[in-house]
Coordinates of C-alpha atoms and ligand atoms in Angstrom, one line a residue:
M113 CA -41.4 -17.5 -16.0
R114 CA -40.8 -18.7 -12.5
K115 CA -43.3 -17.6 -9.9
L116 CA -42.8 -17.1 -6.2
A117 CA -45.4 -17.6 -3.5
D118 CA -48.8 -16.0 -4.0
R119 CA -48.4 -14.2 -0.7
I120 CA -45.4 -12.2 -1.9
E121 CA -47.0 -11.6 -5.3
R122 CA -49.9 -10.0 -3.5
L123 CA -47.7 -7.9 -1.1
H124 CA -47.0 -4.3 -2.0
E125 CA -43.7 -2.7 -1.3
S126 CA -43.7 -0.2 1.5
Q127 CA -44.2 3.1 -0.4
T128 CA -42.5 5.2 2.2
I129 CA -39.4 3.0 1.8
A130 CA -39.8 3.0 -2.0
M131 CA -39.9 6.8 -2.2
A132 CA -36.9 7.1 0.0
R133 CA -35.1 4.6 -2.2
L134 CA -36.0 6.5 -5.4
S135 CA -34.9 9.8 -3.9
R136 CA -31.6 8.3 -2.8
E137 CA -31.1 7.0 -6.4
L138 CA -31.7 10.4 -7.8
Q139 CA -29.3 12.0 -5.3
D140 CA -26.7 9.4 -6.4
Q141 CA -27.2 10.5 -10.0
G142 CA -26.4 14.1 -8.9
H143 CA -29.9 15.6 -8.5
N144 CA -30.3 18.0 -5.6
I145 CA -33.3 16.2 -4.0
I146 CA -34.7 17.2 -0.6
S147 CA -36.1 14.0 0.8
L148 CA -39.1 14.5 3.1
S149 CA -40.4 11.0 2.4
L150 CA -39.1 8.7 5.2
G151 CA -40.4 9.3 8.7
E152 CA -37.2 9.3 10.6
P153 CA -35.7 11.8 13.1
D154 CA -32.6 13.5 11.7
F155 CA -31.0 13.6 15.1
D156 CA -28.1 11.3 16.2
T157 CA -28.9 8.8 18.9
P158 CA -28.1 10.5 22.2
K159 CA -24.6 9.6 23.5
Y160 CA -25.6 7.9 26.7
I161 CA -27.5 5.4 24.7
G162 CA -24.5 4.6 22.4
D163 CA -22.4 4.3 25.6
A164 CA -24.8 1.7 27.0
A165 CA -24.5 -0.3 23.8
K166 CA -20.7 -0.3 24.0
K167 CA -20.9 -1.4 27.6
A168 CA -23.2 -4.2 26.6
I169 CA -20.6 -5.5 24.2
D170 CA -17.8 -5.2 26.8
D171 CA -20.0 -7.0 29.3
G172 CA -20.5 -9.9 27.0
F173 CA -24.1 -9.4 26.0
T174 CA -23.5 -11.0 22.6
K175 CA -25.3 -14.3 22.9
Y176 CA -28.9 -15.2 22.0
P177 CA -31.1 -13.3 24.4
P178 CA -34.4 -14.8 25.7
I179 CA -37.0 -14.7 22.9
S180 CA -39.1 -11.9 24.3
G181 CA -36.2 -9.9 25.6
Y182 CA -33.8 -9.8 28.6
A183 CA -35.6 -9.9 31.9
D184 CA -34.1 -6.5 33.0
V185 CA -35.1 -4.9 29.7
R186 CA -38.7 -6.1 30.0
E187 CA -38.8 -5.0 33.7
A188 CA -37.5 -1.5 32.7
I189 CA -40.4 -1.3 30.1
S190 CA -42.9 -2.5 32.7
Q191 CA -41.6 0.3 35.1
K192 CA -41.8 2.9 32.3
L193 CA -45.4 1.9 31.7
K194 CA -46.2 2.4 35.4
R195 CA -44.2 5.6 35.8
E196 CA -45.2 7.4 32.7
N197 CA -48.6 5.9 31.8
N198 CA -49.9 4.6 35.1
L199 CA -50.4 1.2 33.5
D200 CA -49.8 -2.1 35.2
Y201 CA -48.1 -4.7 33.0
K202 CA -45.9 -7.6 34.4
A203 CA -42.6 -8.1 32.6
S204 CA -44.1 -11.4 31.3
Q205 CA -46.6 -9.3 29.3
I206 CA -43.9 -7.5 27.4
V207 CA -42.4 -8.7 24.2
V208 CA -39.4 -6.9 22.8
S209 CA -39.0 -7.2 19.0
T210 CA -37.0 -6.0 16.0
G211 CA -38.8 -2.6 15.7
A212 CA -42.4 -1.7 16.4
K213 CA -43.1 -3.1 12.9
Q214 CA -42.3 -6.6 14.0
C215 CA -44.5 -6.2 17.1
I216 CA -47.4 -5.3 14.8
A217 CA -46.7 -8.2 12.6
N218 CA -46.5 -10.6 15.6
A219 CA -49.8 -9.3 17.0
V220 CA -51.7 -9.5 13.8
L221 CA -50.3 -12.9 12.9
C222 CA -51.2 -14.2 16.4
C223 CA -54.7 -12.7 16.6
V224 CA -56.2 -12.6 13.1
N225 CA -57.5 -15.7 11.3
P226 CA -57.9 -15.8 7.5
G227 CA -61.2 -14.1 6.7
D228 CA -61.3 -12.1 9.9
E229 CA -62.1 -8.4 9.5
V230 CA -59.8 -5.7 10.9
L231 CA -61.0 -2.2 11.2
V232 CA -58.6 0.5 10.1
P233 CA -59.3 4.2 10.1
T234 CA -57.9 5.9 7.1
P235 CA -55.4 7.5 6.6
Y236 CA -53.5 4.7 8.3
W237 CA -49.8 3.9 8.5
V238 CA -48.6 2.1 5.3
S239 CA -47.8 -1.3 6.8
Y240 CA -51.1 -2.0 8.6
S241 CA -53.0 -3.0 5.5
Q242 CA -50.2 -5.2 4.1
I243 CA -49.6 -7.0 7.4
I244 CA -53.3 -7.7 7.8
Q245 CA -53.5 -9.1 4.3
L246 CA -50.4 -11.2 4.8
A247 CA -52.2 -12.8 7.8
G248 CA -55.2 -13.5 5.5
G249 CA -57.3 -10.8 7.2
V250 CA -59.6 -8.4 5.5
P251 CA -59.0 -4.7 6.2
I252 CA -62.2 -2.7 6.6
Y253 CA -61.4 0.9 6.1
L254 CA -63.2 3.6 8.1
N255 CA -62.8 6.9 6.2
T256 CA -62.0 10.1 7.9
T257 CA -61.4 13.5 6.4
I258 CA -59.4 16.6 7.2
D259 CA -62.7 18.4 8.3
S260 CA -62.9 16.1 11.4
D261 CA -59.1 16.3 12.0
F262 CA -58.9 12.8 10.5
K263 CA -60.6 11.2 13.6
V264 CA -62.8 8.2 13.5
T265 CA -66.1 8.4 15.6
P266 CA -67.5 5.8 17.9
Q267 CA -70.6 5.7 15.7
Q268 CA -68.5 4.9 12.6
V269 CA -66.8 2.1 14.5
E270 CA -70.0 0.7 16.0
K271 CA -71.6 0.6 12.5
A272 CA -68.6 -1.3 11.0
I273 CA -68.5 -4.1 13.6
T274 CA -69.7 -7.5 12.4
S275 CA -69.4 -11.0 13.8
K276 CA -66.2 -11.3 11.9
T277 CA -64.5 -8.2 13.4
R278 CA -61.3 -9.3 15.1
M279 CA -59.2 -6.2 15.6
F280 CA -59.1 -2.4 15.4
I281 CA -55.7 -0.8 14.5
F282 CA -54.9 2.9 14.9
S283 CA -52.0 5.2 15.9
S284 CA -52.2 8.2 18.1
P285 CA -50.3 10.4 17.6
C286 CA -51.0 9.4 14.0
N287 CA -48.7 8.7 11.1
P288 CA -49.5 10.3 8.6
T289 CA -51.9 13.0 9.9
G290 CA -50.3 14.0 13.3
T291 CA -53.8 13.6 14.8
V292 CA -53.9 13.0 18.6
Y293 CA -57.0 11.5 20.1
S294 CA -58.0 13.2 23.4
H295 CA -58.7 11.3 26.6
D296 CA -62.4 11.7 26.1
E297 CA -62.3 10.6 22.5
L298 CA -60.4 7.5 23.5
K299 CA -62.8 6.8 26.3
A300 CA -65.8 6.9 23.8
L301 CA -64.0 4.5 21.5
A302 CA -63.1 2.2 24.4
A303 CA -66.8 2.1 25.5
V304 CA -67.7 0.7 22.0
F305 CA -65.0 -2.0 22.0
A306 CA -65.6 -3.0 25.6
K307 CA -69.0 -4.3 24.5
H308 CA -67.2 -6.8 22.1
E309 CA -64.7 -8.8 24.2
N310 CA -63.5 -10.7 21.2
I311 CA -62.2 -7.6 19.4
F312 CA -58.5 -6.7 20.0
V313 CA -57.5 -3.0 19.9
L314 CA -54.0 -2.5 18.6
S315 CA -52.9 0.8 19.9
D316 CA -49.8 2.0 18.0
E317 CA -48.1 4.6 20.4
I318 CA -44.7 4.8 18.7
Y319 CA -45.1 8.6 18.6
E320 CA -46.0 8.9 22.3
Y321 CA -43.4 11.5 23.1
I322 CA -43.8 13.5 19.9
N323 CA -47.0 15.1 21.2
F324 CA -47.4 18.9 21.3
V325 CA -50.7 19.0 23.2
G326 CA -49.6 17.6 26.5
K327 CA -49.9 14.3 28.2
H328 CA -50.1 11.1 26.2
H329 CA -53.2 9.0 26.7
S330 CA -53.3 5.3 26.0
I331 CA -56.6 3.5 25.3
A332 CA -55.2 0.8 27.6
S333 CA -55.9 3.1 30.6
F334 CA -59.6 2.3 30.5
E335 CA -59.9 -0.6 32.8
E336 CA -62.9 -2.1 31.0
L337 CA -60.8 -2.5 27.8
K338 CA -57.4 -3.3 29.2
N339 CA -57.7 -7.1 28.5
Q340 CA -58.3 -6.4 24.8
V341 CA -55.6 -3.8 24.1
I342 CA -52.2 -4.5 22.6
I343 CA -49.9 -1.5 23.1
I344 CA -47.2 -1.1 20.5
N345 CA -44.3 1.2 21.3
G346 CA -40.6 1.5 20.8
V347 CA -37.5 3.7 20.8
S348 CA -37.2 4.5 17.1
K349 CA -38.9 7.8 17.1
G350 CA -38.7 9.2 20.6
Y351 CA -35.0 8.5 21.0
A352 CA -33.8 8.8 17.4
M353 CA -33.0 5.1 17.3
T354 CA -34.6 4.0 14.0
G355 CA -31.5 1.9 13.0
W356 CA -31.3 0.1 16.4
R357 CA -34.5 -1.8 15.6
I358 CA -36.1 -2.1 19.0
G359 CA -39.9 -2.0 19.6
Y360 CA -42.0 -3.6 22.2
M361 CA -45.5 -4.7 22.9
A362 CA -47.5 -4.7 26.2
A363 CA -50.4 -7.1 25.9
P364 CA -52.8 -9.5 27.6
Q365 CA -50.8 -12.5 28.8
D366 CA -52.2 -14.9 26.1
V367 CA -51.2 -12.6 23.3
A368 CA -47.7 -12.0 24.7
T369 CA -47.2 -15.7 25.1
A370 CA -48.3 -16.3 21.6
C371 CA -46.0 -13.6 20.2
D372 CA -43.1 -15.2 22.1
K373 CA -43.8 -18.4 20.3
M374 CA -44.2 -16.7 16.9
Q375 CA -41.0 -14.7 17.4
G376 CA -39.1 -17.9 18.5
Q377 CA -39.7 -19.2 15.0
F378 CA -39.0 -16.0 13.0
T379 CA -36.1 -14.0 14.5
S380 CA -35.4 -15.6 17.9
A381 CA -35.0 -12.3 19.7
A382 CA -34.1 -8.6 19.0
S383 CA -30.4 -7.7 19.0
S384 CA -28.8 -8.2 22.5
I385 CA -26.8 -5.0 22.2
A386 CA -29.7 -2.8 21.0
Q387 CA -31.9 -4.1 23.8
K388 CA -29.4 -2.9 26.4
A389 CA -29.2 0.5 24.6
A390 CA -33.0 0.7 24.6
K391 CA -33.1 -0.1 28.3
A392 CA -30.8 2.9 28.9
A393 CA -32.9 5.1 26.6
I394 CA -36.1 4.5 28.6
S395 CA -34.6 4.3 32.1
I396 CA -32.3 7.3 32.2
S397 CA -33.7 10.7 32.2
T398 CA -31.8 13.3 30.1
P399 CA -32.8 16.5 28.4
D400 CA -32.2 15.0 24.9
R401 CA -35.7 13.7 24.3
D402 CA -37.4 17.0 25.4
M403 CA -35.0 18.9 23.2
M404 CA -35.9 16.8 20.2
V405 CA -39.6 17.1 20.8
E406 CA -39.4 20.9 21.2
T407 CA -37.4 21.0 17.9
F408 CA -40.2 19.1 16.2
R409 CA -42.8 21.4 17.6
K410 CA -40.9 24.5 16.3
R411 CA -40.5 22.8 12.9
R412 CA -44.2 22.0 12.8
D413 CA -45.0 25.7 13.4
L414 CA -42.5 26.8 10.8
V415 CA -43.9 24.5 8.1
L416 CA -47.5 25.4 8.8
N417 CA -46.6 29.0 8.7
L418 CA -44.8 28.6 5.4
M419 CA -47.6 26.5 3.9
K420 CA -50.3 29.1 4.9
D421 CA -50.1 31.0 1.7
I422 CA -49.9 28.1 -0.8
P423 CA -53.1 28.3 -2.8
G424 CA -55.3 25.2 -2.4
W425 CA -53.0 23.5 0.0
K426 CA -55.3 22.6 2.9
T427 CA -53.9 21.2 6.2
N428 CA -55.1 20.2 9.6
T429 CA -53.0 21.3 12.6
P430 CA -51.0 18.2 13.4
E431 CA -50.7 17.8 17.2
G432 CA -48.0 15.1 17.2
A433 CA -45.6 13.0 15.2
F434 CA -43.6 14.8 12.5
Y435 CA -45.8 14.9 9.4
V436 CA -48.2 17.3 7.7
F437 CA -50.8 15.7 5.4
P438 CA -52.1 18.4 3.1
D439 CA -55.2 17.9 1.0
I440 CA -54.0 18.9 -2.5
S441 CA -57.2 18.0 -4.5
Y442 CA -57.5 21.6 -5.5
Y443 CA -54.8 20.8 -8.1
F444 CA -56.6 17.8 -9.7
G445 CA -57.1 18.4 -13.4
K446 CA -54.4 21.1 -13.5
T447 CA -51.3 20.9 -15.7
D448 CA -48.0 22.6 -16.3
G449 CA -48.4 22.0 -20.0
S450 CA -47.0 18.5 -20.0
T451 CA -48.0 16.7 -16.8
V452 CA -51.7 16.5 -15.7
I453 CA -52.2 16.1 -11.9
N454 CA -55.1 13.7 -11.4
N455 CA -54.2 12.2 -8.0
P456 CA -51.8 12.4 -5.1
E457 CA -49.4 10.0 -6.9
D458 CA -49.2 12.4 -9.9
M459 CA -48.5 15.3 -7.5
C460 CA -45.7 13.5 -5.8
M461 CA -44.1 12.5 -9.1
Y462 CA -44.5 16.1 -10.4
L463 CA -42.9 17.6 -7.2
L464 CA -40.1 15.1 -7.3
K465 CA -39.4 15.9 -11.0
D466 CA -40.0 19.7 -10.9
A467 CA -39.3 20.8 -7.4
K468 CA -36.8 18.0 -6.6
V469 CA -38.7 17.4 -3.3
A470 CA -39.6 13.8 -2.3
L471 CA -42.9 13.4 -0.5
V472 CA -45.2 10.3 -0.2
T473 CA -48.5 9.9 -1.9
G474 CA -51.6 9.7 0.3
E475 CA -52.6 6.5 -1.6
A476 CA -49.9 4.7 0.4
F477 CA -52.0 5.6 3.5
G478 CA -55.4 4.8 2.0
D479 CA -56.2 8.4 1.1
N480 CA -56.8 9.8 -2.4
Q481 CA -56.7 13.6 -1.7
C482 CA -53.6 14.2 0.3
I483 CA -49.8 13.8 0.3
R484 CA -47.4 13.3 3.2
F485 CA -44.7 15.8 4.1
S486 CA -42.2 14.7 6.8
Y487 CA -40.7 17.7 8.7
A488 CA -38.1 15.6 10.5
T489 CA -35.3 17.6 8.9
S490 CA -33.5 21.0 9.4
D491 CA -35.3 24.4 9.2
K492 CA -33.1 25.3 6.3
L493 CA -34.1 22.3 4.2
L494 CA -37.8 22.7 5.1
T495 CA -37.7 26.3 4.1
E496 CA -36.0 25.5 0.8
A497 CA -38.4 22.6 0.1
I498 CA -41.5 24.7 0.6
A499 CA -40.1 27.5 -1.5
R500 CA -39.4 25.0 -4.3
I501 CA -42.9 23.5 -4.0
K502 CA -44.5 26.9 -4.2
V503 CA -42.7 27.6 -7.5
S504 CA -43.7 24.3 -9.0
L505 CA -47.3 24.6 -7.9
A506 CA -47.6 28.1 -9.4
K507 CA -46.9 26.5 -12.8
L508 CA -50.0 24.4 -12.6
K509 CA -53.0 25.9 -14.4
Ligands
PMP660 N1 -45.9 2.5 13.6 C1 -45.8 3.7 13.0 C2 -47.1 4.5 13.0 C3 -44.7 4.2 12.4 O1 -44.7 5.4 11.8 C4 -43.5 3.4 12.4 C5 -42.3 3.9 11.7 N2 -41.6 3.1 11.0 C6 -43.6 2.1 13.0 C7 -44.8 1.7 13.6 C8 -42.4 1.2 13.0 O2 -41.5 1.6 13.8 P1 -40.1 0.8 14.0 O3 -39.1 1.6 13.3 O4 -39.8 0.7 15.5 O5 -40.2 -0.5 13.4
LIG661 N1 -42.4 5.0 9.9 C1 -41.6 5.6 8.9 C2 -42.5 6.2 7.8 O1 -43.7 6.1 7.9 C3 -40.5 4.7 8.4 C4 -40.8 3.9 7.1 C5 -41.4 2.6 7.3 O2 -41.0 2.0 8.3 O3 -42.2 2.3 6.5 O4 -42.0 6.8 6.9

């Protein structure tokens, strides 16, 4: 049998995407599946953004852009970082890529050598572990639990650092837990990393705007750490632009220059038209974004309220993003007479089959107690999904 490269044999498929694909297949076969698997806003991209894209075509922005993005787009991002985050980044320190996912891949491939250790608090976003391993890095997982709101402590981090540690990767607001680190918690983590100037901190801020507790704080705001931080952000989540595929990085100059070189060999640049649309998204102020965030907050409250009386379904209070990550270990060992639930994967498969609700197993995020529930859909579907889940769980004895 013909074999492909070892690196692709070792790579796991993204389980968020796999679950979304499976639920689409079942829907095509006529099953009434409610898919809460993929983390994607259900809103349409606001009209002014689409208009900017149409104008970009009419204005002839259809040729290869500069590798790291058009100068005006990078300048608009630099201004956004100043205006909204009080961070000083020159346009030359910004790299625009094909989604935040490519920014993360660029950063890891440019900073991590084979054998280097990368600290990753669990639960983590699916692709971190795979991208690290693709670069030959060794993920070192720092376990957190629901009891501490899934937050890693400075002591945990300090203990895990070795001479091989090269990077720390985290998201706040976090996918999959909705956890938001406070200013003081970030400051305490920054103090640890500032003592180790060779360690990069990759701060994934893609859910910056979907934050229900107030102002977003970036770990890059601590001056002593700024030269080690790589900010990852983009327009997918905050502006309902997942399909446009625009993310960006703000980084120390050497990292940004390296990522420009990497990207120049991989994809050239992100789509010219989508870049111009993203520039409009972040530069023009309209009520669309606030409306979407307020809707997510209301949905969070709705689902937490509906989940309150599910026996053994333990949740934290997510303060951002659009996920709930319930601990369902209460059900381990229980059965409906034919299926035994031994782990989150079994639970997801059971709920897909019995309740026709698609969720994602915690194992995809490095957690073996929880499952991920995305509430980026309508109140009606959320209410229906939770009602179906309750019926299915009640069958488990
Ligand atoms: N980071 C996190 C935490 C995410 O949830 C996502 C969502 N896909 C990404 C990065 C990638 O975003 P993008 O769609 O911009 O590639
Ligand atoms: N970030 C989304 C999620 O976690 C999209 C899927 C993906 O990019 O893996 O579901």
